[in-house]
Amino acid sequence: MATKVVMAQLSPTMEEGKLIEWKVKEGDEVAQGDVVAEIETDKANMEVEALGSGVLRKILVEAGQTVPVGELIGVIADPDEDIDDLVASAGNGASAPAAKEEEAAEGEAAEEAPAAEEAEEAPAAEEAEEAPAAEEAEEAPAAEEAEEAADEEEEDETHEEAAAAEAEEAEPAAEQEEEAPEEETPGREPERRAAARAEGEPEDGRPKVSPVARRIAAENDLDLSSIEGSGPGGRIVKADVEAALEAAPEAAPEREEAAAAPVTTPRLESRVEEASQMRKAIARRLVQSIGPVPHFFLTTEIDMGRALELRADLNARASEGKIGVTDLLLKATAEALARHPEVNASWDDGSVRYHGSVDLGIAVAVDGGLITPVLRDAARKGLRQISVESRDLIERARERKLAPEDYQGATFSVSNLGMYDIDEFTAIINPPEAGILAIGQTVEKPVVVDGQIVVRKRMRVTMSCDHRVVDGATGSGFLGTFKAMLENPLEMIL
């Protein structure tokens, strides 16, 4: 009798799966319990076992495809057994690419007519646009010629003024002394400003510059304040800027080299990738959390000096299995939850469920997302046992080797980003849990102790609370116990 190989629901939140690899080929014999395929779920990579014996007669979903839970992906049967009806009624994702190709072909055919019309209209539109463009192209040289002509006129005026100045120098000094300077009066100040504007001279005292000279200076990064103008009233003209550029020829190669220097910034590419099953699950869960769950946040700062000293002493005595900072945080969280059972709870459709054991979710970053393996009954375990078990869970999470029971059913979670140089952050609750701790890095900072400024190792912690279960006073009490455990760490091991 034929045996179906289906996309099994390997976690409660799984809605679809991605077939990573077939472990057998069509025509290979398989026995019941043999691993025939590997599936990417929303939490981990899982193996699919054959539910019957026979030959893998048909592969309906190729590696790399994503199909819904329950979809037929292969058929195991006897070598001569008829499986045509089973394959024909499959309705699996294998036909999806062909359907998409047909839809794409129909879409292309439907778009051909408008595209052709657009192609015919394009030349006319281009011709319509050519006239203004040509006019602009003609206007630009004309404007430049006008500016250059103005500069040439200014240069001619400069020569005339120089000749007049020589003639004035030949006059007797007595005549010059008889000419008294005209006094400026308040009433004539507006006239002076109007004249200055007419001459193109800025009112703030900056040098006058002709438009062409200003443009050439800007193109060559030339500082106009270092140039002495030869135009009327000391105005800087085109010839002055060109003379300044000729006087500093060594600057040009440097600018050219800088402009020709290769760009070292990595080039970005636009792309769209299908989200992994884990990323899709995270998206679904967080929408269920940040919207429906009424969050509020509590933050405190903890002196970590004694806790770190205890860790150093314990590790100095141990030959292997070093205690980590995360281990201390997990132990303190478990002890605090045991003393505040109202926080170790969940909202359950109008009821509050208080859990009989402390099962801690440990947020672990993995390729493609985040997963929270669960440390079971953490309040009844010692610090070294917590260290050993949490290290194993974290390693298997990063290798994507967790079983569903390893990451389901946490009652409270801890997220530590201190190793990433993060001082403080807020975390989103993972429903149906009522809280999560967001832990930042430990830093040395000046604090006031007994009226004296001293340097201490401090760590900031923020608790996210589900207000349907945890009130402000309840959360503050839990957080106060958590803080006391770390500031007096002997309480955690005695």
Coordinates of C-alpha atoms in Angstrom, one line a residue:
M1 CA 0.0 0.0 0.0
A2 CA 1.3 3.4 -1.0
T3 CA 2.6 5.7 1.8
K4 CA 2.4 9.5 1.6
V5 CA 5.3 11.7 2.5
V6 CA 3.8 15.0 3.6
M7 CA 5.0 18.4 4.9
A8 CA 4.4 17.5 8.5
Q9 CA 3.6 20.2 11.2
L10 CA 6.8 19.9 13.2
S11 CA 5.9 22.8 15.6
P12 CA 2.6 24.2 16.9
T13 CA 3.2 27.5 15.1
M14 CA 4.3 26.0 11.8
E15 CA 2.1 26.9 8.8
E16 CA 4.5 26.0 6.0
G17 CA 7.9 24.4 5.5
K18 CA 10.8 24.6 3.1
L19 CA 12.2 21.4 1.8
I20 CA 16.0 21.7 2.2
E21 CA 17.1 18.3 0.9
W22 CA 16.0 14.9 -0.1
K23 CA 18.1 12.2 1.6
V24 CA 17.1 9.6 -0.9
K25 CA 16.5 9.6 -4.7
E26 CA 13.5 8.4 -6.7
G27 CA 13.9 4.6 -7.1
D28 CA 15.7 4.1 -3.8
E29 CA 14.4 1.6 -1.3
V30 CA 13.5 2.9 2.1
A31 CA 12.4 1.3 5.4
Q32 CA 9.9 2.6 7.9
G33 CA 11.7 5.1 10.2
D34 CA 14.4 6.0 7.6
V35 CA 15.1 9.7 7.2
V36 CA 14.0 10.7 3.7
A37 CA 14.1 14.5 3.8
E38 CA 15.2 17.5 5.8
I39 CA 12.7 20.4 6.4
E40 CA 13.3 24.0 7.5
T41 CA 10.6 24.9 10.0
D42 CA 9.9 28.2 11.8
K43 CA 12.3 27.2 14.6
A44 CA 14.8 24.6 13.4
N45 CA 15.8 22.2 10.7
M46 CA 14.0 18.9 11.2
E47 CA 14.2 15.4 9.6
V48 CA 11.3 13.7 8.0
E49 CA 11.0 9.9 8.6
A50 CA 9.3 7.4 6.3
L51 CA 6.0 6.1 7.7
G52 CA 6.1 3.0 5.6
S53 CA 8.5 0.8 3.7
G54 CA 8.9 0.4 -0.1
V55 CA 10.5 2.5 -2.9
L56 CA 10.5 6.3 -3.2
R57 CA 8.4 6.2 -6.4
K58 CA 7.8 9.9 -6.8
I59 CA 9.3 13.2 -5.6
L60 CA 6.6 16.0 -6.0
V61 CA 8.4 18.9 -4.3
E62 CA 12.0 19.7 -5.2
A63 CA 14.6 21.0 -2.8
G64 CA 14.3 24.7 -2.2
Q65 CA 10.5 24.8 -2.5
T66 CA 8.1 26.0 0.2
V67 CA 4.7 24.3 0.6
P68 CA 1.9 24.4 3.3
V69 CA 1.7 22.0 6.1
G70 CA 0.0 18.8 5.0
E71 CA 1.0 19.1 1.4
L72 CA 2.0 15.9 -0.3
I73 CA 5.7 16.0 -1.2
G74 CA 6.5 12.4 -2.1
V75 CA 5.1 8.9 -2.5
I76 CA 6.5 5.6 -1.1
A77 CA 5.1 2.4 -2.7
D78 CA 5.8 -1.0 -4.0
P79 CA 7.8 -1.1 -7.3
D80 CA 4.8 -2.2 -9.4
E81 CA 2.0 -0.4 -7.5
D82 CA -0.2 2.1 -9.4
I83 CA 0.2 5.6 -7.9
D84 CA -1.2 7.7 -10.8
D85 CA -4.4 8.6 -9.0
L86 CA -2.5 9.6 -5.8
V87 CA -0.1 11.8 -7.8
A88 CA -2.9 13.4 -9.9
S89 CA -4.9 14.3 -6.8
A90 CA -2.0 15.7 -4.9
G91 CA -2.5 19.4 -5.8
N92 CA 1.0 20.2 -4.4
G93 CA 3.3 23.1 -4.8
A94 CA 5.2 21.3 -7.6
S95 CA 2.8 22.8 -10.2
A96 CA 3.1 26.3 -8.8
P97 CA 6.1 27.3 -10.9
A98 CA 4.3 26.2 -14.1
A99 CA 1.2 28.1 -13.2
K100 CA 3.3 31.2 -12.4
E101 CA 5.0 30.9 -15.8
E102 CA 1.6 30.8 -17.5
E103 CA 0.3 33.8 -15.6
A104 CA 3.5 35.7 -16.4
A105 CA 3.1 34.8 -20.1
E106 CA -0.6 36.0 -20.1
G107 CA 0.5 39.2 -18.3
E108 CA 3.2 39.9 -20.9
A109 CA 0.7 39.4 -23.8
A110 CA -1.8 41.7 -22.1
E111 CA 0.9 44.4 -21.7
E112 CA 2.2 44.1 -25.3
A113 CA -0.6 46.4 -26.8
P114 CA -0.1 49.3 -24.4
A115 CA 3.6 48.9 -24.7
A116 CA 3.4 49.2 -28.5
E117 CA 1.2 52.3 -28.2
E118 CA 3.7 53.9 -25.8
A119 CA 6.5 53.1 -28.2
E120 CA 4.7 55.0 -31.0
E121 CA 4.0 57.9 -28.7
A122 CA 7.5 58.1 -27.4
P123 CA 9.1 59.7 -30.6
A124 CA 6.5 62.4 -30.6
A125 CA 7.0 63.1 -27.0
E126 CA 10.8 63.2 -27.5
E127 CA 10.4 65.6 -30.4
A128 CA 8.2 67.9 -28.3
E129 CA 10.9 67.9 -25.6
E130 CA 13.7 68.6 -28.0
A131 CA 12.6 72.2 -28.8
P132 CA 12.9 73.5 -25.2
A133 CA 16.1 71.6 -24.7
A134 CA 17.6 73.2 -27.8
E135 CA 16.5 76.6 -26.7
E136 CA 18.1 76.0 -23.3
A137 CA 21.3 74.9 -25.0
E138 CA 21.3 78.0 -27.2
E139 CA 20.6 80.3 -24.2
A140 CA 23.5 78.9 -22.1
P141 CA 26.3 80.0 -24.5
A142 CA 24.6 83.3 -25.0
A143 CA 24.6 83.9 -21.3
E144 CA 28.2 83.0 -21.0
E145 CA 29.1 85.3 -23.9
A146 CA 27.2 88.2 -22.2
E147 CA 29.1 87.6 -19.0
E148 CA 32.5 87.4 -20.8
A149 CA 31.6 90.6 -22.7
A150 CA 30.8 92.4 -19.4
D151 CA 34.2 91.3 -18.1
E152 CA 36.0 92.6 -21.1
E153 CA 34.2 96.0 -20.7
E154 CA 35.3 96.0 -17.1
E155 CA 38.9 95.4 -18.2
D156 CA 38.7 98.3 -20.7
E157 CA 37.4 100.5 -17.9
T158 CA 40.3 99.4 -15.7
H159 CA 42.8 100.6 -18.3
E160 CA 41.0 103.9 -18.7
E161 CA 41.0 104.5 -14.9
A162 CA 44.7 103.6 -14.8
A163 CA 45.5 106.3 -17.4
A164 CA 43.3 108.8 -15.5
A165 CA 45.2 108.0 -12.3
E166 CA 48.5 108.8 -13.9
A167 CA 47.2 112.1 -15.1
E168 CA 46.0 113.0 -11.6
E169 CA 49.4 112.2 -10.2
A170 CA 50.9 114.9 -12.4
E171 CA 48.8 117.7 -10.9
P172 CA 50.3 119.9 -8.2
A173 CA 50.0 118.7 -4.7
A174 CA 48.5 122.0 -3.7
E175 CA 45.4 121.4 -5.9
Q176 CA 45.0 118.0 -4.3
E177 CA 45.1 119.6 -0.8
E178 CA 42.5 122.1 -1.8
E179 CA 40.0 119.3 -2.6
A180 CA 38.3 118.4 0.7
P181 CA 36.6 115.0 1.0
E182 CA 32.9 115.1 0.9
E183 CA 31.4 114.3 4.2
E184 CA 28.8 111.5 4.4
T185 CA 25.6 112.4 6.0
P186 CA 22.9 110.0 7.4
G187 CA 20.6 111.2 4.7
R188 CA 23.0 110.1 1.9
E189 CA 23.6 106.6 3.3
P190 CA 20.7 105.0 1.4
E191 CA 22.0 106.6 -1.8
R192 CA 25.5 105.0 -1.1
R193 CA 24.0 101.6 -0.6
A194 CA 21.9 101.9 -3.7
A195 CA 25.0 102.8 -5.7
A196 CA 26.9 99.9 -4.2
R197 CA 24.1 97.5 -5.2
A198 CA 24.1 99.0 -8.7
E199 CA 27.9 98.4 -9.0
G200 CA 27.4 94.8 -7.8
E201 CA 29.3 95.4 -4.5
P202 CA 28.0 93.4 -1.5
E203 CA 26.9 95.6 1.4
D204 CA 28.8 93.5 3.9
G205 CA 32.2 94.6 2.7
R206 CA 33.1 91.5 0.8
P207 CA 34.9 92.0 -2.5
K208 CA 32.9 92.5 -5.7
V209 CA 33.1 89.6 -8.2
S210 CA 31.8 89.3 -11.7
P211 CA 29.6 86.3 -12.4
V212 CA 32.1 84.7 -14.8
A213 CA 34.9 85.1 -12.3
R214 CA 32.8 83.6 -9.5
R215 CA 31.9 80.6 -11.6
I216 CA 35.5 79.9 -12.7
A217 CA 36.7 80.2 -9.1
A218 CA 34.0 77.8 -7.8
E219 CA 34.9 75.2 -10.5
N220 CA 38.5 75.3 -9.4
D221 CA 38.0 75.6 -5.6
L222 CA 39.7 79.0 -5.6
D223 CA 39.5 81.2 -2.6
L224 CA 38.3 84.6 -3.8
S225 CA 39.4 86.4 -0.6
S226 CA 43.1 85.9 -1.6
I227 CA 42.7 87.6 -5.0
E228 CA 43.1 91.4 -5.6
G229 CA 40.6 92.6 -8.1
S230 CA 41.7 94.8 -11.1
G231 CA 38.2 95.8 -12.1
P232 CA 36.3 99.1 -11.2
G233 CA 36.3 99.6 -7.5
G234 CA 38.5 96.6 -7.0
R235 CA 36.1 94.2 -8.6
I236 CA 37.5 90.7 -9.3
V237 CA 37.1 89.9 -13.0
K238 CA 37.8 86.8 -15.2
A239 CA 41.4 87.9 -15.9
D240 CA 42.2 88.1 -12.2
V241 CA 40.9 84.5 -11.6
E242 CA 42.8 83.1 -14.6
A243 CA 46.0 84.8 -13.4
A244 CA 45.6 83.3 -9.9
L245 CA 45.1 79.8 -11.4
E246 CA 48.3 80.2 -13.5
A247 CA 50.2 81.3 -10.5
A248 CA 49.3 78.1 -8.7
P249 CA 49.6 75.3 -11.3
E250 CA 50.5 72.6 -8.8
A251 CA 47.0 72.6 -7.3
A252 CA 45.4 71.3 -10.5
P253 CA 47.0 67.9 -10.5
E254 CA 46.1 67.4 -6.9
R255 CA 42.4 68.1 -7.7
E256 CA 42.5 65.9 -10.7
E257 CA 44.0 63.0 -8.6
A258 CA 41.4 63.5 -5.9
A259 CA 38.6 63.4 -8.5
A260 CA 40.0 60.3 -10.2
A261 CA 40.5 58.4 -6.9
P262 CA 38.5 55.1 -6.8
V263 CA 35.4 54.9 -4.6
T264 CA 35.9 52.4 -1.9
T265 CA 32.4 52.3 -0.5
P266 CA 30.8 48.9 -1.2
R267 CA 28.1 49.0 -3.9
L268 CA 24.6 48.2 -2.7
E269 CA 22.3 46.0 -4.8
S270 CA 18.5 46.0 -4.7
R271 CA 17.1 42.5 -4.1
V272 CA 14.1 40.7 -2.7
E273 CA 14.6 37.4 -0.9
E274 CA 11.9 35.1 0.5
A275 CA 12.0 35.2 4.3
S276 CA 13.1 32.1 6.1
Q277 CA 10.5 30.1 8.0
M278 CA 12.0 31.4 11.3
R279 CA 11.7 35.0 10.1
K280 CA 8.1 34.5 9.1
A281 CA 7.3 33.0 12.5
I282 CA 9.0 35.9 14.3
A283 CA 6.9 38.3 12.2
R284 CA 3.6 36.5 13.1
R285 CA 4.5 36.3 16.8
L286 CA 5.6 39.9 17.2
V287 CA 2.4 41.2 15.6
Q288 CA 0.5 39.1 18.1
S289 CA 2.6 40.6 20.9
I290 CA 3.2 44.4 20.5
G291 CA -0.3 45.1 19.3
P292 CA -2.6 43.0 21.6
V293 CA -0.3 42.8 24.6
P294 CA -0.3 46.0 26.7
H295 CA 3.4 46.6 27.4
F296 CA 4.9 48.7 30.1
F297 CA 8.6 49.0 31.1
L298 CA 10.6 49.1 34.3
T299 CA 14.3 50.0 34.4
T300 CA 16.9 49.7 37.1
E301 CA 20.6 49.9 37.5
I302 CA 22.6 47.2 39.3
D303 CA 26.0 47.2 40.9
M304 CA 27.7 44.1 39.4
G305 CA 30.9 44.3 41.4
R306 CA 30.2 41.5 43.9
A307 CA 28.6 39.2 41.3
L308 CA 31.7 39.5 39.0
E309 CA 34.0 38.8 42.0
L310 CA 32.1 35.7 42.8
R311 CA 32.2 34.5 39.2
A312 CA 36.0 35.0 39.2
D313 CA 36.4 33.1 42.4
L314 CA 34.3 30.2 41.2
N315 CA 36.1 30.0 37.9
A316 CA 39.5 30.0 39.6
R317 CA 38.5 26.9 41.6
A318 CA 37.0 25.1 38.5
S319 CA 39.2 23.1 36.1
E320 CA 36.6 23.2 33.4
G321 CA 33.1 24.5 32.8
K322 CA 33.5 28.2 33.4
I323 CA 30.6 30.3 34.8
G324 CA 29.5 33.0 32.4
V325 CA 27.7 36.3 33.2
T326 CA 24.6 35.0 31.5
D327 CA 24.6 32.1 33.9
L328 CA 24.5 34.5 36.9
L329 CA 21.6 36.4 35.2
L330 CA 19.6 33.2 34.6
K331 CA 20.1 32.0 38.2
A332 CA 19.1 35.4 39.6
T333 CA 16.0 35.5 37.4
A334 CA 14.9 32.0 38.4
E335 CA 15.3 32.7 42.1
A336 CA 13.4 36.0 41.7
L337 CA 10.5 34.3 39.8
A338 CA 10.3 31.6 42.5
R339 CA 9.8 34.3 45.1
H340 CA 7.4 36.2 42.9
P341 CA 5.1 33.5 41.4
E342 CA 2.6 36.2 40.2
V343 CA 5.2 37.2 37.6
N344 CA 5.8 33.6 36.5
A345 CA 2.3 33.6 34.9
S346 CA 0.4 34.0 31.6
W347 CA -2.8 35.6 30.4
D348 CA -5.1 32.9 29.2
D349 CA -8.3 34.3 27.5
G350 CA -9.8 35.9 30.6
S351 CA -7.8 33.9 33.2
V352 CA -4.3 34.2 34.7
R353 CA -2.4 30.9 34.6
Y354 CA 0.3 30.6 37.3
H355 CA 3.0 28.1 36.4
G356 CA 4.2 25.4 38.7
S357 CA 7.8 25.5 37.4
V358 CA 10.2 28.3 36.3
D359 CA 11.0 27.5 32.6
L360 CA 13.3 30.2 31.3
G361 CA 13.5 31.2 27.6
I362 CA 17.0 32.2 26.6
A363 CA 17.0 34.6 23.6
V364 CA 19.7 33.4 21.1
A365 CA 20.6 35.1 17.9
V366 CA 21.0 32.6 15.0
D367 CA 21.4 33.0 11.2
G368 CA 18.2 34.3 9.9
G369 CA 16.5 35.2 13.1
L370 CA 16.1 34.6 16.8
I371 CA 15.1 31.5 18.9
T372 CA 14.5 31.0 22.6
P373 CA 15.6 27.6 23.9
V374 CA 14.0 26.8 27.3
L375 CA 15.9 26.0 30.5
R376 CA 13.5 23.8 32.3
D377 CA 12.7 24.1 36.1
A378 CA 15.6 26.6 36.5
A379 CA 14.7 27.5 40.0
R380 CA 15.6 24.0 41.3
K381 CA 19.0 24.0 39.6
G382 CA 22.3 25.1 40.9
L383 CA 24.5 27.7 39.2
R384 CA 26.9 25.1 37.6
Q385 CA 24.0 23.0 36.4
I386 CA 22.4 26.1 34.8
S387 CA 25.8 26.9 33.2
V388 CA 26.1 23.4 31.7
E389 CA 22.6 23.0 30.4
S390 CA 22.3 26.6 29.0
R391 CA 25.6 26.2 27.2
D392 CA 24.3 23.0 25.5
L393 CA 21.0 24.7 24.6
I394 CA 22.7 27.7 23.1
E395 CA 25.1 25.6 21.0
R396 CA 22.3 23.4 19.6
A397 CA 20.2 26.5 18.9
R398 CA 23.0 28.0 16.8
E399 CA 23.5 24.7 15.0
R400 CA 19.7 24.5 14.4
K401 CA 19.5 21.1 16.1
L402 CA 16.8 21.9 18.7
A403 CA 13.8 19.6 19.0
P404 CA 10.4 21.2 19.4
E405 CA 10.3 20.5 23.1
D406 CA 13.6 22.4 23.5
Y407 CA 12.1 25.7 22.5
Q408 CA 8.4 25.6 23.5
G409 CA 6.6 26.4 26.7
A410 CA 8.8 29.1 28.4
T411 CA 7.2 31.0 31.3
F412 CA 9.5 34.0 31.2
S413 CA 12.4 35.1 29.0
V414 CA 15.8 36.7 29.3
S415 CA 17.6 38.7 26.5
N416 CA 21.2 39.7 27.1
L417 CA 22.8 42.1 24.6
G418 CA 25.6 43.2 26.9
M419 CA 28.2 41.5 24.7
Y420 CA 27.2 43.7 21.8
D421 CA 28.1 46.9 23.5
I422 CA 24.5 47.9 24.2
D423 CA 23.9 49.9 27.3
E424 CA 20.1 49.6 27.5
F425 CA 17.1 48.5 25.4
T426 CA 13.5 47.2 25.6
A427 CA 12.4 43.8 24.5
I428 CA 9.1 42.6 23.1
I429 CA 7.2 40.0 25.2
N430 CA 6.9 36.5 23.7
P431 CA 3.2 35.6 24.3
P432 CA 1.8 34.0 26.4
E433 CA 4.6 35.0 28.8
A434 CA 4.0 38.0 31.0
G435 CA 7.5 39.4 31.0
I436 CA 11.0 39.5 29.6
L437 CA 14.2 41.0 30.9
A438 CA 16.4 43.1 28.5
I439 CA 20.0 43.3 29.8
G440 CA 22.7 45.7 28.8
Q441 CA 26.4 45.7 29.2
T442 CA 28.3 46.2 32.4
V443 CA 30.4 49.4 32.4
E444 CA 32.6 51.3 34.9
K445 CA 31.0 54.6 35.8
P446 CA 31.2 57.2 38.6
V447 CA 28.5 56.8 41.3
V448 CA 27.8 58.3 44.7
V449 CA 28.2 55.9 47.6
D450 CA 27.9 57.1 51.2
G451 CA 28.4 60.7 50.0
Q452 CA 31.6 59.9 48.0
I453 CA 32.1 59.6 44.3
V454 CA 33.5 56.2 43.4
V455 CA 33.9 54.1 40.3
R456 CA 31.7 51.0 40.2
K457 CA 30.7 48.4 37.6
R458 CA 27.1 49.0 36.8
M459 CA 24.5 47.3 34.5
R460 CA 21.1 48.5 33.3
V461 CA 18.2 46.1 33.1
T462 CA 14.7 46.8 31.6
M463 CA 11.7 44.6 32.3
S464 CA 8.9 44.5 29.8
C465 CA 5.6 43.6 31.5
D466 CA 2.2 42.4 30.3
H467 CA -0.1 44.8 32.2
R468 CA -3.0 42.3 32.1
V469 CA -0.9 40.1 34.5
V470 CA 1.7 42.3 36.1
D471 CA 1.1 45.7 37.7
G472 CA 3.8 48.3 38.3
A473 CA 4.2 47.4 42.0
T474 CA 4.3 43.6 41.2
G475 CA 7.0 44.1 38.5
S476 CA 9.0 46.5 40.8
G477 CA 9.0 43.9 43.5
F478 CA 10.3 41.2 41.2
L479 CA 12.9 43.5 39.8
G480 CA 14.0 44.6 43.3
T481 CA 14.6 40.9 44.2
F482 CA 16.5 40.3 41.0
K483 CA 18.8 43.3 41.8
A484 CA 19.3 42.2 45.4
M485 CA 20.4 38.7 44.2
L486 CA 23.1 40.1 42.0
E487 CA 24.3 42.7 44.5
N488 CA 24.5 40.0 47.2
P489 CA 25.2 36.9 45.1
L490 CA 25.9 34.5 48.0
E491 CA 22.1 34.3 48.3
M492 CA 22.0 32.5 45.0
I493 CA 24.3 29.7 46.0
L494 CA 23.6 29.2 49.7

